[in-house]
Coordinates of C-alpha atoms in Angstrom, one line a residue:
M189 CA 109.4 103.2 102.5
T190 CA 110.2 103.5 98.8
E191 CA 113.8 104.8 97.0
Q192 CA 113.4 107.9 96.0
S193 CA 116.2 110.7 95.2
A194 CA 115.7 114.4 94.6
V195 CA 119.2 114.7 92.7
E196 CA 119.3 117.0 89.7
T197 CA 121.7 116.0 87.1
E198 CA 122.5 118.1 83.5
V199 CA 122.4 115.6 80.9
V200 CA 122.7 115.7 77.4
V201 CA 121.3 113.6 74.7
Q202 CA 124.1 111.5 73.4
E203 CA 122.0 109.2 71.1
R204 CA 118.5 109.0 69.6
T205 CA 117.2 106.2 67.6
D206 CA 113.8 105.1 66.1
L207 CA 113.2 101.6 68.2
A208 CA 109.4 101.0 67.0
E209 CA 106.3 102.6 65.5
G210 CA 105.8 105.7 67.7
V211 CA 108.9 104.7 70.3
V212 CA 112.1 106.7 70.1
G213 CA 115.0 105.7 72.2
L214 CA 117.3 108.4 73.9
T215 CA 120.7 107.6 75.5
L216 CA 121.5 110.1 78.0
A217 CA 125.4 111.4 79.7
A218 CA 126.1 113.8 82.1
A219 CA 126.7 117.1 80.6
D220 CA 129.9 117.4 82.4
G221 CA 131.2 114.1 81.4
G222 CA 131.0 112.5 85.0
A223 CA 129.3 109.2 86.6
L224 CA 125.4 109.4 86.7
P225 CA 123.7 108.7 89.5
S226 CA 123.2 105.0 90.3
W227 CA 120.1 103.1 90.2
R228 CA 118.6 99.6 90.1
P229 CA 116.1 97.7 88.0
G230 CA 112.4 99.3 88.0
A231 CA 113.9 102.9 88.3
H232 CA 112.6 106.2 86.7
V233 CA 113.9 109.8 86.3
D234 CA 111.9 113.1 85.9
L235 CA 112.8 114.8 82.9
L236 CA 112.4 118.6 83.0
L237 CA 111.8 118.9 79.3
R238 CA 110.8 122.8 79.5
E239 CA 109.3 125.0 82.0
G240 CA 106.1 123.6 83.1
L241 CA 106.9 120.4 81.2
E242 CA 107.8 117.6 83.2
R243 CA 107.4 113.9 82.7
Q244 CA 108.7 110.4 84.2
Y245 CA 110.6 107.6 81.9
S246 CA 111.6 104.4 83.3
L247 CA 115.5 103.5 82.9
C248 CA 116.0 100.5 80.5
G249 CA 119.3 100.4 80.0
D250 CA 122.3 98.7 82.2
P251 CA 122.4 99.7 86.0
A252 CA 126.2 98.8 85.6
D253 CA 126.7 101.1 83.2
D254 CA 127.3 104.5 85.0
R255 CA 127.9 106.9 82.1
T256 CA 124.7 106.5 80.0
W257 CA 120.9 106.2 80.9
R258 CA 118.8 104.7 78.2
L259 CA 115.0 105.5 78.0
G260 CA 112.2 104.2 75.6
V261 CA 109.7 107.0 75.1
L262 CA 106.1 106.4 73.4
K263 CA 104.8 109.2 71.7
E264 CA 101.6 109.9 73.7
G265 CA 100.7 113.3 75.4
P266 CA 102.5 116.5 75.4
G267 CA 105.7 115.7 77.0
S268 CA 106.4 112.7 75.0
T269 CA 105.4 114.9 71.7
F270 CA 107.9 117.3 73.0
V271 CA 110.7 114.3 73.1
H272 CA 110.0 113.1 69.7
E273 CA 109.5 116.3 67.9
R274 CA 111.8 118.7 69.9
L275 CA 114.8 117.1 71.3
R276 CA 117.7 116.3 69.4
V277 CA 121.4 114.8 70.0
G278 CA 123.4 117.6 72.0
D279 CA 120.3 119.0 74.1
R280 CA 120.6 119.3 77.2
L281 CA 118.4 119.3 80.2
V282 CA 117.7 118.5 83.7
A283 CA 116.8 115.0 84.8
R284 CA 115.7 114.5 88.5
G285 CA 116.4 111.2 90.2
P286 CA 116.5 108.0 89.8
R287 CA 113.8 107.2 92.0
N288 CA 112.0 103.8 92.7
H289 CA 108.8 102.3 93.6
F290 CA 108.8 99.4 91.3
A291 CA 112.0 97.6 92.5
L292 CA 113.1 94.1 91.7
E293 CA 112.7 92.0 94.9
K294 CA 114.2 88.4 95.6
A295 CA 112.0 85.5 94.9
P296 CA 112.1 81.8 93.8
G297 CA 110.4 82.9 90.2
Y298 CA 109.2 85.8 88.3
L299 CA 106.3 86.3 86.0
F300 CA 106.8 89.5 84.1
L301 CA 103.8 91.0 82.3
A302 CA 104.3 94.1 79.9
G303 CA 102.1 96.0 77.8
G304 CA 103.4 98.3 75.0
I305 CA 105.8 100.6 76.5
G306 CA 105.4 99.0 80.0
I307 CA 108.4 96.8 78.7
T308 CA 110.7 99.7 79.6
P309 CA 111.2 99.2 83.4
I310 CA 110.7 95.3 82.7
L311 CA 113.7 94.8 80.4
P312 CA 116.6 95.4 83.0
M313 CA 114.7 93.0 85.6
I314 CA 115.0 90.2 82.8
A315 CA 118.6 90.9 82.5
A316 CA 119.3 90.8 86.3
V317 CA 117.3 87.8 87.0
D318 CA 118.3 85.7 84.1
A319 CA 122.1 86.5 85.0
A320 CA 121.0 85.5 88.5
G321 CA 119.9 81.9 87.0
A322 CA 116.6 82.7 88.4
D323 CA 113.2 80.9 86.8
W324 CA 111.3 83.7 85.1
R325 CA 108.7 84.2 82.0
L326 CA 107.5 87.1 79.9
L327 CA 104.5 87.8 78.6
Y328 CA 104.6 90.8 76.0
G329 CA 101.7 92.0 74.4
G330 CA 101.1 95.3 71.8
R331 CA 98.9 96.2 69.3
R332 CA 101.1 95.2 66.6
R333 CA 104.5 93.6 66.3
T334 CA 106.1 96.8 64.5
A335 CA 105.2 99.2 67.5
M336 CA 106.6 96.8 69.9
A337 CA 110.0 98.1 70.8
F338 CA 113.2 96.1 71.9
L339 CA 112.0 93.0 70.6
D340 CA 115.6 92.2 69.4
D341 CA 116.7 92.9 72.8
L342 CA 114.6 90.0 74.1
A343 CA 115.3 87.6 71.0
R344 CA 118.2 86.1 73.0
Y345 CA 116.0 84.9 75.7
G346 CA 114.1 82.4 73.5
E347 CA 111.3 80.7 74.8
R348 CA 111.1 82.2 78.3
V349 CA 109.4 85.2 76.1
E350 CA 106.0 85.2 74.3
V351 CA 105.0 88.1 72.5
R352 CA 101.9 88.8 71.6
P353 CA 100.7 91.1 68.8
Q354 CA 97.0 91.9 69.2
D355 CA 96.5 92.1 65.6
E356 CA 97.9 88.7 64.9
C357 CA 96.9 87.0 68.5
G358 CA 94.3 88.9 70.0
L359 CA 94.8 90.1 73.6
P360 CA 97.3 88.1 76.0
D361 CA 95.7 85.1 78.2
L362 CA 96.7 86.4 81.4
D363 CA 94.4 83.6 83.1
A364 CA 96.9 81.4 81.3
A365 CA 99.8 82.8 82.3
L366 CA 99.1 83.4 85.8
S367 CA 98.0 79.9 86.3
G368 CA 101.3 78.5 85.4
T369 CA 103.0 80.9 88.4
G370 CA 104.4 78.6 91.0
E371 CA 104.0 79.2 94.6
G372 CA 106.5 82.2 95.7
T373 CA 106.4 83.6 92.3
L374 CA 106.4 87.5 92.2
V375 CA 104.5 88.8 89.1
Y376 CA 105.7 92.3 87.6
C377 CA 103.4 94.1 85.5
C378 CA 103.6 97.5 83.7
G379 CA 101.2 98.8 80.9
P380 CA 98.0 100.2 79.9
E381 CA 95.3 100.5 83.1
P382 CA 92.9 98.0 81.3
M383 CA 95.5 95.5 81.6
L384 CA 96.9 96.4 85.2
A385 CA 93.3 96.0 86.3
A386 CA 92.9 92.6 84.9
V387 CA 95.8 91.5 86.2
E388 CA 94.7 92.7 89.8
E389 CA 91.5 91.2 89.5
R390 CA 93.1 87.6 89.0
C391 CA 96.4 87.9 90.8
V392 CA 97.3 86.1 94.2
P393 CA 97.3 88.9 97.0
G394 CA 100.7 89.7 97.8
A395 CA 102.1 88.2 94.6
L396 CA 101.8 91.5 92.3
R397 CA 104.2 94.4 92.2
T398 CA 102.9 97.4 89.4
E399 CA 103.9 100.2 87.6
R400 CA 101.3 103.0 86.3
F401 CA 102.1 105.6 83.6
S402 CA 98.5 106.8 84.4
P403 CA 96.6 106.9 87.5
K404 CA 94.2 104.4 88.2
P405 CA 90.7 105.3 89.0
V406 CA 90.0 106.8 92.7
T407 CA 86.9 107.1 94.5
G408 CA 86.1 108.2 98.0
P409 CA 84.6 110.9 100.0
S410 CA 86.4 114.4 99.8
E411 CA 85.8 116.1 103.4
A412 CA 87.8 118.8 105.1
F413 CA 90.5 117.8 107.5
E414 CA 93.6 119.3 109.4
V415 CA 97.4 118.7 108.8
E416 CA 100.1 119.8 111.2
L417 CA 103.2 120.7 109.6
A418 CA 105.5 119.0 112.3
L419 CA 108.6 121.0 110.8
S420 CA 107.1 124.2 110.0
G421 CA 105.1 124.6 113.1
R422 CA 102.0 125.3 111.6
T423 CA 98.4 123.6 111.1
V424 CA 96.6 124.1 107.7
K425 CA 93.0 123.1 106.9
V426 CA 92.4 121.0 103.6
E427 CA 89.1 122.0 102.3
A428 CA 87.1 119.7 100.5
G429 CA 88.1 119.1 96.8
R430 CA 91.9 120.2 97.4
S431 CA 95.0 118.7 97.9
I432 CA 97.2 118.4 100.8
L433 CA 100.0 119.6 98.2
E434 CA 98.1 122.5 97.0
T435 CA 97.0 123.6 100.3
V436 CA 100.8 123.3 102.0
E437 CA 102.2 125.2 98.8
E438 CA 99.6 128.1 99.5
A439 CA 101.0 128.2 102.8
G440 CA 104.6 128.7 101.7
V441 CA 105.9 125.2 102.5
T442 CA 108.1 124.0 99.3
V443 CA 107.4 120.1 98.4
L444 CA 109.1 118.6 95.8
S445 CA 106.7 117.4 93.5
S446 CA 105.9 116.2 89.7
C447 CA 103.1 114.4 88.3
R448 CA 100.5 115.8 90.9
E449 CA 98.1 112.3 90.0
G450 CA 99.5 109.8 92.4
T451 CA 101.7 107.8 90.0
C452 CA 105.6 109.1 90.4
G453 CA 106.3 109.1 93.9
T454 CA 107.9 112.7 94.2
C455 CA 105.7 114.1 96.7
E456 CA 105.9 110.8 99.0
T457 CA 106.1 112.5 102.6
P458 CA 106.4 110.7 106.2
V459 CA 103.1 110.5 108.3
L460 CA 104.2 111.2 112.1
D461 CA 100.4 110.8 113.3
G462 CA 97.0 110.0 111.8
E463 CA 95.6 107.6 109.4
P464 CA 96.2 108.4 105.6
D465 CA 93.5 107.6 102.8
H466 CA 95.8 106.4 100.5
R467 CA 94.7 107.3 96.8
D468 CA 97.8 106.4 94.9
S469 CA 99.3 104.4 92.3
V470 CA 102.6 103.6 93.9
L471 CA 102.7 102.0 97.2
T472 CA 102.3 98.5 97.8
E473 CA 99.5 97.0 100.0
D474 CA 101.6 96.6 102.6
E475 CA 103.3 100.0 102.5
R476 CA 99.7 101.2 102.8
A477 CA 98.9 99.3 105.7
D478 CA 102.1 100.8 107.4
G479 CA 100.9 104.0 107.2
G480 CA 104.5 105.8 107.4
F481 CA 104.4 107.6 104.1
M482 CA 101.6 109.0 101.8
M483 CA 101.5 110.6 98.5
I484 CA 100.2 113.9 99.5
C485 CA 99.0 115.1 95.7
V486 CA 96.1 112.8 95.9
S487 CA 95.8 110.9 99.1
R488 CA 93.8 112.3 102.0
A489 CA 93.1 111.6 105.6
R490 CA 90.6 108.7 107.3
G491 CA 90.0 111.0 110.3
P492 CA 89.9 114.7 111.3
R493 CA 93.9 115.2 111.5
L494 CA 97.0 114.1 110.1
V495 CA 100.7 115.3 111.4
L496 CA 103.0 115.2 108.4
E497 CA 107.0 116.0 108.5
L498 CA 106.7 119.1 106.7

């Protein structure tokens, strides 16, 4: 089971900075001046920016700091455009979470691969493993150096960090990076879909942990099936081309959701019976094989019926 939280906190923008070309940094504090919900490296929060506009952003500060959250936001799409153009110091908004589907696990060594704004969830991971004295390396790629955030933060780690701006060095050499990993090394990767797909093709099975900002391509049949809602005492039919989430909402069942594309994990639902057809970008292969939870915004059934804890 992945870690998640439905806690909503009113936060205020305490500080806003320009981190790189197209990237702003936000420091958020609890609007009531109290402590913020705790989190661990790899976590993200949902920001409810305005009615109908909700986006997820990775926490990239210090988990030990319970007074502020630090975010890095790339201007890309309507949510981040709102952050860049409308959100100012003193503004208040609601944050949901944190939740974590990219948790840092114990390992004898780590290889971190970051592309562009994908560096944000990696930063607190690096701080944690470095403080613990673990063996680690970071390969950080971007289009150009001026658009790569947090370079000053990373400079203190010296040769453990390899910065590869594409306009200077070309694409990062993933084969070379992965060939240098020792047995038991975990690979944490966050960045654009082409980078994630390339790493998945090359990585040793079981070693890779990924975080996606956009859903990976999904293929598969879309036949109708039934879903029994164990807590509601109802059974609904999910038609071809319709999601479980849409169907149960139309039946009057409230489900917490956000991205509706299988990337955030908000709609994670326990499976009591039946076999899910996992189509999300969140669960690990082990979690998929276990079949105990599914993301009902995109995933379907491998048989005629599912029983969900709804």
